[in-house]
Amino acid sequence: MRQLLLAFTFVALPLATAITLAQGPSQSGLQLDALDRTADPCIDFYQFACGVWIAKNPVPADRSTWGRFDELQERNNDTLRAILEKAAADTPRGGGAPRASENDQKKIGDHYGSCMDEAAINSKGTTPLRPLVSKIDRLSSAADLAPLVAELHTIGVNVFFSFGSIADFKDASVEMAIADQGGMGLPDRDYYLRDDPKSVEIRKEYVEHIGRIAKLVGASADSVTTIPDTVMTIETALAKGALDNVSRRDPNKIYHKLTPTELQALTPNFQWSRYFTGIGAPPIYALNVTEPDFFKSLGQLLVSTPIASIKHYLKWQLIHESAPMLPTAFVDENFKFYGAVLTGAKELRPRWKRCVQYTDSDLGEELGKAFVEETFSPQAKADTLKMVHEVEAALEKDIHELSWMTDATKKEALVKLHAVADKIGYPDRWRDYSALTIVRGDALGNSQRANTFEFHRQLNKIGKPVDKSQWSMTPPTVNAYYNPLENNINFPAGILQPPFYSAKADRAVNFGGSGAVIGHELTHGFDDQGRQFDARGNLKDWWTAADGKAFVDRAQCFVDEYSQFTAVDEVKVNGKLTLGENVADNGGLRLSLMAYLATSASEAGKTDIVKDGFTPEQRVFLGWGQVWCENRRPEALRLMAQTNPHSPGRYRVNGVVSNMPEFQKAFSCKADAPMVRQTQCRVW
Ligand SMILES: [Zn+2]
């Protein structure tokens, strides 16, 4: 449910060619050497803001995309690497039996050190998976499936569906169990169902990939051809029962509170009571079965599929999920499909970068402590919080002044705005990992135990009050999110760095960067999805019917605008999938500009405080534009347009500024310039 500003995967470039984030001789903090001064900002503002950067920064071989976000993540990763290598060196691998870590610094060192020990991983081969594979082999009927699925889910192998905990949409103060669609190896259900040539080709590659993995584990020549088809048949059946990603944006379509008995009726031969016992869940009286139709279709699948086929599917999912911690041949094969075919990357990124990512993912709040100490001062936290309050004040003013909303709804909107909690940098209380055992020399086991730790952490929440102080992103993450069920905005320390925020940059540039990110997350509480939740996080309509309709009409303007943009080849941006993010980008930049102008009265609009040749307003727009300088491979653009609720950088810039009369004024654009849309969309 969380809405991400950007969901980035870690694919990084080798250290030797890393690009530093030089601020250049700029007075304002803008990246002057990124500007294409031959471009006209009124014709193509993105080209003006980023043209030279784009030309000079091709995508590195081991990445699918390269932008300013990646530059920053790269720098954060260097910091993490230094922390981890020191921790790993302090706890060298001794002779004899592997030993378990006793304290947390040792834990991150042992986790990272085990991941880096490729020779040890290779020498074990697939032996560590053998006990589970034997269990799968011994499965004799679908009726006995539930305990096995429970065991696989507990170590992070999400076969058939996914299970966990989430706030009850209709009573967001309490956590409840959730069972959701899942169990597919391709990025989204539509990958199984589209019939255009490119999608057909991707499925063919996927089937071949499954075959090669089967060969690697020593499957017989016969099975190497039957396993992939079997897996594909099962996953396609799951996809057919699943909901598409646009429908899943509607919270009412993914909230169905059922009793375990009602769930049991949907899947007659999957014994839920044995599953609940197997995962060690607390008593469950009701759960959110997001999509009853999915479970109904899963129930039919389990009845009609031969047990031998189910075994193939379970083994495939187990090996697929374990691949990153298996020998080199598995890692390489995994990259061939998930890296090269799906994202267009040319080579695997260096091992240390992958291991930094895995340790961040498994022990993020332990690693994050050290990261925060090194990179995020109390002053930076105070400055950012001040900026958050200034942007919140701008939204308050904006709501008061809206022409299309009546007083009754405005009153409720303000109640919601005032209830938003601001979380900056890192958690007040760090996660306690003492129940997680990390063993030096056991990379796969560490990963499985970390998944178990996280799964149990989720299960332990069921039936308890929601703890809003917890974070769902780690501190070094270059990202941010709004949680509609908790009504809070969350900014990890990882994103509160240049080019988003710098104590040295001028206020206008900081407002174009982190100010707009703050505005973006804040308006998520009021986008097509977020507006359906109230101040307490409950799914409850607080809009008058007329105001709701006015919102939908205004939002449609964005759907129409962004649907015209081409992502790559024949693939357009999906205006419905990206609606929430586009509303947030448009509202976010406007609110940030308002906040800047309201707090910089002495600076804005005066030609004598031009810096680097730009007025304050121009610097706000350029600050925003330069955050989005990026290059993406065609494969990555396709994947993004089909699965990601965010628009490509070019449209996050041009799509937004062309809706703003403030931009036209700031750059003195003619009324018929391309960056001045004839129908300008606006919600906030
Ligand atoms: Zn967002």
XYZ file of C-alpha atoms and ligand atoms in Angstrom:
685
model
C 0.000 0.000 0.000
C 2.843 2.384 0.492
C 3.346 4.801 -2.315
C 6.884 5.193 -3.412
C 8.357 8.273 -4.917
C 10.584 5.944 -6.859
C 11.044 2.251 -6.587
C 14.643 1.776 -7.570
C 16.455 -1.479 -7.910
C 20.149 -1.491 -7.104
C 22.123 -1.959 -10.272
C 25.306 -0.025 -9.918
C 28.374 0.935 -11.903
C 31.950 -0.102 -11.061
C 33.693 2.095 -8.524
C 36.515 3.027 -10.890
C 34.122 4.820 -13.227
C 31.827 6.238 -10.569
C 30.772 9.764 -11.305
C 31.155 12.180 -8.442
C 28.468 14.663 -7.645
C 30.574 17.737 -8.281
C 28.667 20.913 -7.551
C 30.877 22.707 -10.053
C 31.615 26.393 -9.724
C 27.892 27.003 -9.279
C 26.783 29.710 -6.853
C 23.315 28.247 -6.396
C 23.959 24.522 -6.203
C 22.530 23.946 -9.675
C 24.507 21.620 -11.925
C 25.470 24.240 -14.509
C 27.444 21.811 -16.673
C 24.304 19.693 -17.089
C 22.397 22.476 -18.836
C 21.905 22.470 -22.582
C 21.960 26.172 -23.262
C 21.277 25.621 -26.955
C 17.801 24.381 -26.004
C 14.884 26.744 -25.427
C 13.338 26.146 -21.976
C 9.926 27.125 -23.377
C 10.165 24.437 -26.078
C 11.691 21.549 -24.105
C 12.507 22.421 -20.504
C 13.813 18.941 -19.712
C 16.378 19.225 -22.509
C 17.401 22.658 -21.226
C 17.804 21.428 -17.621
C 19.465 18.088 -18.399
C 20.603 17.965 -22.047
C 24.362 17.953 -21.490
C 24.108 15.628 -18.499
C 22.102 13.162 -20.601
C 24.644 13.288 -23.432
C 27.583 12.806 -21.071
C 26.122 10.075 -18.880
C 25.261 6.975 -20.885
C 23.872 4.031 -18.908
C 26.792 1.986 -17.493
C 27.023 -1.625 -18.714
C 25.853 -3.130 -15.423
C 22.774 -0.938 -15.148
C 19.461 -0.531 -16.925
C 19.009 3.080 -15.972
C 21.256 5.897 -14.833
C 20.099 9.158 -13.315
C 20.744 11.600 -10.514
C 18.947 9.265 -8.075
C 21.423 6.540 -9.021
C 24.385 8.869 -8.612
C 23.251 9.556 -5.070
C 22.480 5.910 -4.286
C 25.944 5.094 -5.595
C 27.504 7.532 -3.171
C 25.408 6.154 -0.303
C 26.562 2.661 -1.267
C 30.192 3.713 -1.029
C 29.512 4.844 2.532
C 27.774 1.534 3.304
C 30.598 -0.447 1.779
C 33.164 1.241 4.014
C 31.021 0.513 7.090
C 30.514 -3.122 6.083
C 34.097 -3.869 5.129
C 35.291 -2.561 8.450
C 32.666 -4.609 10.295
C 33.538 -7.720 8.263
C 37.276 -7.294 8.872
C 36.704 -6.878 12.615
C 35.105 -10.309 12.673
C 37.257 -12.443 10.389
C 36.217 -15.965 9.598
C 37.879 -18.298 12.044
C 38.766 -21.927 11.408
C 36.405 -24.689 12.440
C 32.650 -24.528 12.641
C 30.740 -21.421 11.603
C 29.788 -19.305 14.566
C 26.785 -17.144 15.217
C 27.056 -13.389 15.688
C 26.488 -12.089 19.169
C 26.118 -8.386 18.599
C 24.708 -6.250 15.873
C 27.857 -4.702 14.414
C 29.203 -8.213 14.137
C 25.937 -9.208 12.507
C 26.249 -6.803 9.593
C 29.914 -7.720 9.187
C 29.198 -11.437 9.199
C 26.237 -11.054 6.861
C 28.232 -9.034 4.338
C 31.355 -11.180 4.735
C 29.363 -14.371 4.093
C 27.762 -12.886 0.989
C 31.181 -11.841 -0.338
C 32.651 -15.312 0.155
C 31.832 -16.609 -3.308
C 34.281 -19.508 -3.012
C 32.478 -20.878 0.052
C 29.120 -20.501 -1.685
C 30.402 -22.290 -4.780
C 31.900 -25.152 -2.810
C 28.539 -25.905 -1.162
C 26.701 -26.059 -4.466
C 22.974 -26.663 -3.985
C 23.519 -28.884 -0.933
C 21.872 -26.378 1.463
C 18.594 -26.717 -0.497
C 18.534 -30.516 -0.389
C 16.425 -31.039 2.760
C 13.643 -28.835 1.406
C 13.807 -30.327 -2.073
C 13.424 -33.793 -0.486
C 10.391 -32.590 1.437
C 8.844 -31.342 -1.791
C 9.612 -34.700 -3.427
C 7.814 -36.515 -0.627
C 4.593 -34.512 -1.061
C 1.956 -37.097 -1.919
C -1.284 -35.147 -2.232
C -2.494 -31.581 -2.598
C -4.244 -32.013 0.753
C -0.830 -32.081 2.458
C 0.325 -28.954 0.687
C -0.482 -26.391 3.403
C 2.350 -27.173 5.872
C 4.878 -27.174 3.035
C 3.649 -23.824 1.708
C 3.904 -22.503 5.284
C 7.532 -23.638 5.493
C 8.396 -22.047 2.138
C 6.655 -18.771 3.000
C 8.531 -18.637 6.297
C 11.907 -18.536 4.509
C 10.697 -16.006 1.923
C 9.598 -18.255 -0.951
C 6.149 -16.898 -1.746
C 4.527 -19.745 -3.641
C 0.882 -19.410 -4.800
C 0.080 -16.285 -2.731
C 1.606 -13.959 -0.187
C 0.725 -13.584 3.479
C 1.462 -11.012 6.156
C 0.019 -8.199 8.226
C -1.442 -4.785 7.410
C -3.672 -2.247 9.133
C -7.382 -2.997 8.780
C -8.451 -0.540 6.061
C -11.712 0.174 7.888
C -10.176 0.364 11.375
C -6.614 1.461 10.754
C -5.661 1.449 14.431
C -5.423 -2.358 14.421
C -3.226 -4.770 12.455
C -4.859 -7.695 10.697
C -3.692 -10.647 8.645
C -3.642 -10.239 4.868
C -3.605 -12.856 2.109
C -2.786 -11.414 -1.295
C -2.251 -12.593 -4.863
C 1.261 -13.795 -5.730
C 3.383 -16.765 -6.701
C 4.379 -15.531 -10.162
C 7.965 -15.241 -11.415
C 7.327 -12.536 -14.015
C 7.050 -8.894 -12.881
C 3.281 -8.516 -13.242
C 0.190 -10.611 -14.090
C -0.177 -8.923 -17.490
C 3.188 -10.374 -18.557
C 1.408 -13.736 -18.800
C -1.596 -12.428 -20.691
C -0.495 -9.789 -23.231
C -0.212 -11.058 -26.793
C 1.966 -8.400 -28.469
C 5.205 -9.759 -30.059
C 7.515 -8.335 -27.378
C 5.504 -9.928 -24.559
C 5.423 -13.263 -26.388
C 9.200 -13.066 -26.776
C 9.712 -12.293 -23.060
C 7.603 -15.344 -22.114
C 9.676 -17.496 -24.466
C 12.868 -16.252 -22.791
C 11.343 -16.911 -19.357
C 10.502 -20.499 -20.260
C 14.045 -21.032 -21.569
C 15.451 -19.534 -18.378
C 13.443 -21.967 -16.233
C 14.757 -24.811 -18.416
C 18.369 -23.751 -17.938
C 17.869 -23.475 -14.150
C 16.370 -26.988 -14.171
C 19.421 -28.204 -16.050
C 21.728 -26.569 -13.494
C 20.114 -28.500 -10.649
C 20.581 -31.705 -12.594
C 17.072 -32.389 -13.844
C 16.844 -35.186 -16.409
C 16.758 -34.321 -20.111
C 13.053 -35.133 -20.172
C 12.156 -32.894 -17.256
C 14.231 -30.018 -18.611
C 11.582 -29.656 -21.287
C 8.503 -30.485 -19.207
C 9.343 -28.415 -16.097
C 9.242 -24.982 -17.786
C 5.911 -25.671 -19.505
C 4.431 -26.957 -16.259
C 5.594 -23.896 -14.337
C 4.275 -21.618 -17.051
C 0.870 -23.319 -16.998
C 0.545 -22.902 -13.234
C 1.784 -19.311 -13.143
C -0.479 -18.369 -16.060
C -3.454 -19.788 -14.176
C -2.467 -17.675 -11.149
C -2.187 -14.621 -13.418
C -5.629 -15.192 -14.880
C -7.148 -15.147 -11.404
C -5.182 -12.066 -10.349
C -6.237 -8.433 -10.505
C -4.483 -5.990 -12.872
C -2.283 -3.227 -11.472
C -4.658 -0.361 -12.311
C -7.565 -2.054 -10.507
C -5.302 -2.668 -7.515
C -5.011 1.108 -7.067
C -8.619 1.104 -5.868
C -8.495 0.237 -2.142
C -12.090 -1.021 -2.215
C -11.085 -3.688 -4.711
C -8.350 -5.051 -2.461
C -10.205 -5.065 0.843
C -12.358 -8.074 1.656
C -12.592 -8.963 5.317
C -13.324 -12.677 5.605
C -13.283 -15.212 8.400
C -10.909 -18.164 8.063
C -13.993 -20.330 7.430
C -15.013 -18.126 4.505
C -11.490 -18.285 3.116
C -11.489 -22.063 3.515
C -14.641 -22.286 1.390
C -12.800 -20.589 -1.506
C -9.963 -23.131 -1.543
C -11.500 -26.468 -0.494
C -8.370 -28.597 -0.580
C -5.892 -26.142 0.899
C -6.041 -26.593 4.653
C -5.718 -23.112 6.081
C -5.689 -24.234 9.706
C -2.571 -26.301 8.977
C -1.062 -23.325 7.138
C -1.699 -20.999 10.115
C -0.190 -23.550 12.489
C 2.769 -24.004 10.158
C 3.658 -20.310 10.033
C 3.100 -19.914 13.771
C 0.440 -17.228 13.399
C -1.393 -15.827 16.416
C -5.139 -16.612 16.512
C -6.785 -15.253 13.355
C -10.471 -14.361 13.553
C -10.675 -12.350 10.336
C -8.297 -11.440 7.545
C -8.130 -9.199 4.497
C -8.394 -11.593 1.569
C -7.530 -8.868 -0.931
C -9.106 -10.638 -3.896
C -11.484 -13.504 -3.146
C -11.620 -14.312 -6.877
C -7.883 -14.967 -6.901
C -8.193 -17.489 -4.072
C -11.206 -19.087 -5.700
C -9.182 -19.578 -8.839
C -6.223 -20.858 -6.782
C -8.598 -23.352 -5.168
C -9.624 -24.663 -8.589
C -5.998 -24.791 -9.714
C -5.041 -26.961 -6.733
C -7.891 -29.349 -7.474
C -7.127 -29.721 -11.163
C -3.302 -29.766 -11.176
C -1.449 -33.107 -10.861
C 0.736 -33.330 -7.775
C 3.828 -33.914 -9.931
C 3.268 -30.531 -11.593
C 2.830 -28.781 -8.250
C 6.177 -30.229 -7.146
C 7.900 -28.791 -10.240
C 6.428 -25.394 -9.491
C 7.471 -25.439 -5.815
C 11.033 -26.463 -6.655
C 11.319 -23.797 -9.322
C 10.138 -21.089 -6.915
C 12.528 -22.297 -4.209
C 15.563 -22.259 -6.494
C 14.530 -19.013 -8.161
C 14.197 -17.236 -4.815
C 17.518 -18.662 -3.576
C 19.495 -17.901 -6.767
C 21.372 -14.799 -5.487
C 22.966 -16.889 -2.689
C 23.671 -19.958 -4.840
C 26.852 -20.684 -6.862
C 28.028 -18.391 -9.658
C 26.291 -20.354 -12.440
C 22.883 -19.651 -10.827
C 23.653 -15.983 -10.261
C 24.725 -15.605 -13.887
C 21.681 -17.423 -15.222
C 19.415 -15.340 -13.007
C 21.014 -12.171 -14.413
C 20.562 -13.385 -17.990
C 16.805 -13.213 -17.641
C 16.022 -10.739 -14.856
C 18.887 -8.364 -15.685
C 19.555 -8.640 -19.405
C 16.175 -9.631 -20.887
C 13.892 -7.658 -18.590
C 15.968 -4.523 -17.988
C 18.536 -4.490 -20.812
C 21.595 -4.442 -18.513
C 24.716 -5.718 -20.280
C 26.624 -7.136 -17.365
C 26.173 -8.203 -13.776
C 27.115 -5.573 -11.230
C 30.103 -6.264 -8.999
C 29.547 -8.619 -6.109
C 30.152 -6.036 -3.391
C 27.337 -3.879 -4.723
C 24.940 -6.798 -4.649
C 26.057 -7.745 -1.143
C 25.634 -4.165 0.133
C 22.082 -4.326 -1.191
C 21.339 -7.675 0.467
C 22.699 -6.574 3.845
C 20.697 -3.356 3.609
C 17.617 -5.394 2.810
C 18.133 -7.949 5.612
C 19.622 -5.769 8.385
C 18.759 -2.272 7.147
C 18.151 -0.602 10.485
C 21.391 -1.912 11.945
C 23.416 -0.816 8.935
C 21.363 2.389 8.837
C 22.496 3.451 12.323
C 26.073 3.774 11.172
C 24.983 5.414 7.917
C 22.988 8.092 9.735
C 25.913 8.847 12.053
C 28.125 9.511 9.063
C 25.794 11.354 6.725
C 22.844 12.989 8.460
C 23.506 15.660 11.062
C 20.945 16.925 13.607
C 21.149 20.232 11.729
C 20.139 18.564 8.450
C 17.216 16.937 10.260
C 16.109 20.258 11.764
C 16.414 22.053 8.409
C 14.388 19.423 6.604
C 11.682 19.406 9.246
C 11.404 23.187 8.908
C 10.969 22.782 5.164
C 8.280 20.139 5.750
C 6.352 22.580 7.962
C 6.664 25.299 5.328
C 5.290 23.019 2.593
C 2.464 21.890 4.893
C 1.583 25.556 5.468
C 1.480 26.023 1.686
C -0.976 23.135 1.293
C -3.151 24.630 4.033
C -3.247 27.947 2.173
C -3.910 26.134 -1.106
C -6.861 24.204 0.343
C -8.366 27.438 1.705
C -8.122 29.045 -1.733
C -9.385 26.164 -3.915
C -12.231 27.269 -6.171
C -13.564 23.787 -6.861
C -13.959 22.471 -3.309
C -16.776 23.375 -0.923
C -16.244 24.436 2.673
C -17.533 21.150 4.075
C -14.867 19.104 2.292
C -12.190 21.744 2.909
C -12.814 21.410 6.626
C -12.225 17.644 6.453
C -9.178 18.081 4.214
C -7.635 20.411 6.789
C -8.339 17.933 9.582
C -6.468 15.322 7.557
C -3.595 17.671 6.734
C -3.140 18.660 10.386
C -3.045 14.997 11.379
C -0.182 14.102 8.992
C 2.834 12.899 10.974
C 6.297 13.869 9.690
C 9.032 11.250 9.901
C 12.485 12.478 8.982
C 15.704 10.570 8.362
C 15.494 7.456 10.539
C 13.324 5.739 13.165
C 13.119 7.093 16.710
C 13.499 3.539 17.946
C 15.785 1.168 16.032
C 14.645 -2.351 15.208
C 15.899 -5.058 17.558
C 17.581 -7.854 15.594
C 18.591 -9.951 18.588
C 16.220 -12.755 17.531
C 17.976 -13.033 14.160
C 20.952 -15.390 14.000
C 23.628 -14.580 11.425
C 26.252 -17.248 10.844
C 29.568 -16.425 9.199
C 30.001 -18.654 6.147
C 26.299 -19.420 5.647
C 25.078 -16.859 3.108
C 21.939 -18.707 2.014
C 21.009 -19.608 5.589
C 21.464 -15.969 6.648
C 19.152 -14.828 3.897
C 16.512 -17.422 4.825
C 16.738 -16.608 8.542
C 16.442 -12.896 7.776
C 13.292 -13.611 5.750
C 11.947 -15.673 8.631
C 12.730 -12.876 11.084
C 10.824 -10.396 8.909
C 7.894 -12.783 8.351
C 7.557 -13.391 12.083
C 7.862 -9.675 12.778
C 4.861 -9.166 10.494
C 2.876 -12.052 11.979
C 3.507 -10.813 15.517
C 1.674 -7.597 14.682
C -1.617 -9.350 13.918
C -4.375 -8.298 16.301
C -2.240 -5.586 17.914
C -2.455 -1.781 17.664
C -0.631 -0.336 14.631
C 2.835 0.960 15.531
C 3.190 4.059 13.357
C 6.767 4.667 14.420
C 8.050 1.802 12.271
C 9.509 2.439 8.832
C 9.132 0.450 5.626
C 12.269 1.911 4.038
C 15.823 1.763 5.393
C 17.727 4.986 6.190
C 20.182 4.845 3.212
C 17.332 4.538 0.683
C 17.083 7.251 -1.988
C 13.317 7.376 -1.870
C 10.377 8.544 0.250
C 6.794 7.444 0.889
C 3.372 8.361 2.178
C 1.468 5.687 4.090
C -2.292 6.257 3.648
C -3.164 3.811 6.438
C -1.020 5.741 8.917
C -1.333 9.209 7.382
C 2.373 9.914 7.656
C 5.144 11.084 5.332
C 8.538 9.384 5.529
C 11.858 10.743 4.260
C 14.889 8.456 4.742
C 18.243 10.153 5.343
C 19.397 8.653 2.037
C 17.368 11.111 -0.048
C 18.022 14.214 2.068
C 21.373 14.765 0.353
C 22.502 16.603 -2.823
C 21.034 17.084 -5.398
C 17.820 17.029 -3.331
C 19.080 18.925 -0.336
C 22.337 20.611 0.520
C 23.105 23.006 3.347
C 25.338 24.793 0.830
C 22.805 25.152 -1.978
C 20.503 28.155 -2.064
C 16.953 27.838 -0.776
C 15.377 28.025 -4.218
C 17.305 24.980 -5.438
C 16.577 23.057 -2.226
C 12.872 23.797 -2.630
C 12.999 22.574 -6.248
C 14.569 19.341 -4.984
C 13.618 18.166 -1.503
C 10.826 20.754 -1.123
C 9.062 19.264 -4.140
C 9.676 15.725 -2.844
C 8.010 16.772 0.430
C 5.082 18.319 -1.453
C 4.857 15.178 -3.587
C 4.531 12.847 -0.578
C 2.128 15.211 1.185
C -0.234 15.344 -1.795
C -0.281 11.529 -1.920
C -2.660 11.859 1.014
C -4.950 13.667 -1.402
C -4.449 11.789 -4.686
C -6.886 9.380 -6.367
C -5.998 6.682 -3.850
C -4.948 8.602 -0.739
C -8.028 10.838 -0.720
C -10.166 7.777 0.029
C -8.566 7.470 3.482
C -9.370 9.832 6.352
C -7.167 11.565 8.936
C -6.899 8.370 10.977
C -6.013 6.219 7.976
C -9.449 4.643 7.657
C -10.914 3.876 4.249
C -13.811 6.295 4.618
C -15.275 8.807 2.194
C -15.039 12.312 3.672
C -15.888 14.104 0.434
C -19.256 15.554 -0.537
C -20.528 13.863 -3.706
C -20.080 17.048 -5.747
C -16.514 17.615 -4.523
C -15.639 13.988 -5.202
C -16.866 14.408 -8.746
C -14.941 17.655 -9.144
C -11.781 15.814 -8.080
C -12.375 12.960 -10.509
C -13.003 15.393 -13.386
C -9.799 17.275 -12.626
C -7.822 14.067 -12.247
C -9.074 12.918 -15.658
C -7.199 15.849 -17.193
C -3.944 14.245 -15.960
C -4.993 10.804 -17.216
C -5.525 12.296 -20.678
C -2.314 14.324 -20.594
C 0.068 11.551 -19.531
C -1.577 8.868 -21.686
C -0.309 10.744 -24.738
C 3.355 10.422 -23.719
C 5.420 7.688 -25.371
C 7.543 5.599 -23.000
C 9.298 3.526 -25.680
C 8.433 2.272 -29.181
C 4.699 1.476 -29.233
C 4.329 1.625 -25.438
C 2.628 4.713 -24.001
C 2.686 5.901 -20.398
C -0.351 4.401 -18.630
C -2.230 7.514 -17.508
C -4.379 5.571 -15.047
C -1.549 3.601 -13.473
C 0.542 6.768 -13.014
C -2.318 9.069 -11.974
C -1.469 9.224 -8.268
C 2.196 9.962 -8.937
C 1.419 12.574 -11.577
C -1.058 14.350 -9.286
C 1.649 14.249 -6.595
C 4.355 15.632 -8.906
C 2.127 18.461 -10.100
C 0.859 19.341 -6.627
C 4.279 18.831 -5.063
C 6.157 21.314 -7.226
C 3.428 23.948 -6.982
C 3.272 23.664 -3.175
C 7.035 23.793 -2.920
C 7.146 26.935 -5.062
C 4.390 28.484 -2.919
C 6.288 27.594 0.251
C 9.492 29.039 -1.128
C 7.836 32.313 -2.168
C 6.001 32.631 1.151
C 9.200 32.246 3.146
C 11.568 34.148 0.883
C 9.675 37.380 0.346
C 12.867 39.388 0.294
C 14.457 37.159 -2.314
C 11.809 36.101 -4.834
C 10.940 38.212 -7.800
C 13.861 40.573 -7.369
C 16.164 40.602 -10.335
C 19.100 41.638 -8.163
C 19.335 38.272 -6.506
C 19.872 36.438 -9.728
C 22.355 33.619 -9.161
C 24.179 31.821 -11.948
C 22.055 33.888 -14.322
C 18.736 32.555 -13.007
C 15.989 34.227 -10.994
C 14.825 32.529 -7.785
C 11.697 31.103 -9.460
C 13.778 29.800 -12.366
C 16.087 28.093 -9.873
C 13.161 26.330 -8.199
C 12.117 24.915 -11.585
C 15.676 24.000 -12.517
C 16.170 22.354 -9.118
C 13.202 20.111 -9.912
C 14.260 19.503 -13.522
C 17.784 18.464 -12.620
C 16.650 15.872 -10.078
C 15.243 13.929 -13.038
C 18.201 13.936 -15.456
C 18.404 10.276 -16.522
C 19.019 7.722 -19.240
C 17.079 4.459 -19.445
C 17.536 1.452 -21.698
C 14.533 0.625 -23.932
C 13.922 -2.629 -22.023
C 13.864 -0.707 -18.758
C 11.441 1.868 -20.150
C 9.097 -0.902 -21.277
C 9.251 -2.623 -17.891
C 8.687 0.696 -16.149
C 5.697 1.728 -18.272
C 4.052 -1.654 -17.741
C 4.598 -2.043 -14.001
C 5.687 1.203 -12.359
C 3.242 3.883 -11.190
C 5.815 6.613 -11.930
C 6.301 8.373 -15.268
C 9.751 8.577 -16.912
C 11.859 11.587 -15.819
C 11.249 13.596 -18.989
C 7.499 13.660 -18.286
C 7.889 14.212 -14.569
C 9.487 17.490 -15.640
C 7.802 18.630 -18.863
C 4.433 17.119 -17.929
C 4.431 19.203 -14.745
C 5.893 22.574 -15.754
C 3.661 22.787 -18.835
C 0.664 22.803 -16.458
C 1.991 25.782 -14.495
C 1.312 29.441 -15.362
C 4.082 30.128 -12.817
C 6.555 28.440 -15.168
C 5.382 30.391 -18.204
C 5.893 33.591 -16.232
C 9.272 32.600 -14.796
C 10.751 31.878 -18.241
C 8.671 34.469 -20.164
C 7.290 31.794 -22.500
C 4.880 32.758 -25.243
C 1.278 31.627 -24.801
C 1.604 29.109 -27.633
C 4.972 27.652 -26.564
C 5.145 23.834 -26.242
C 5.819 24.154 -22.485
C 2.496 26.015 -22.065
C -0.322 23.499 -22.357
C -3.539 24.892 -23.778
C -5.514 22.876 -21.217
C -3.541 23.117 -18.003
C -4.396 20.385 -15.501
C -4.551 21.161 -11.812
C -5.881 19.551 -8.685
C -3.728 21.018 -5.895
Zn 4.928 9.156 -5.102
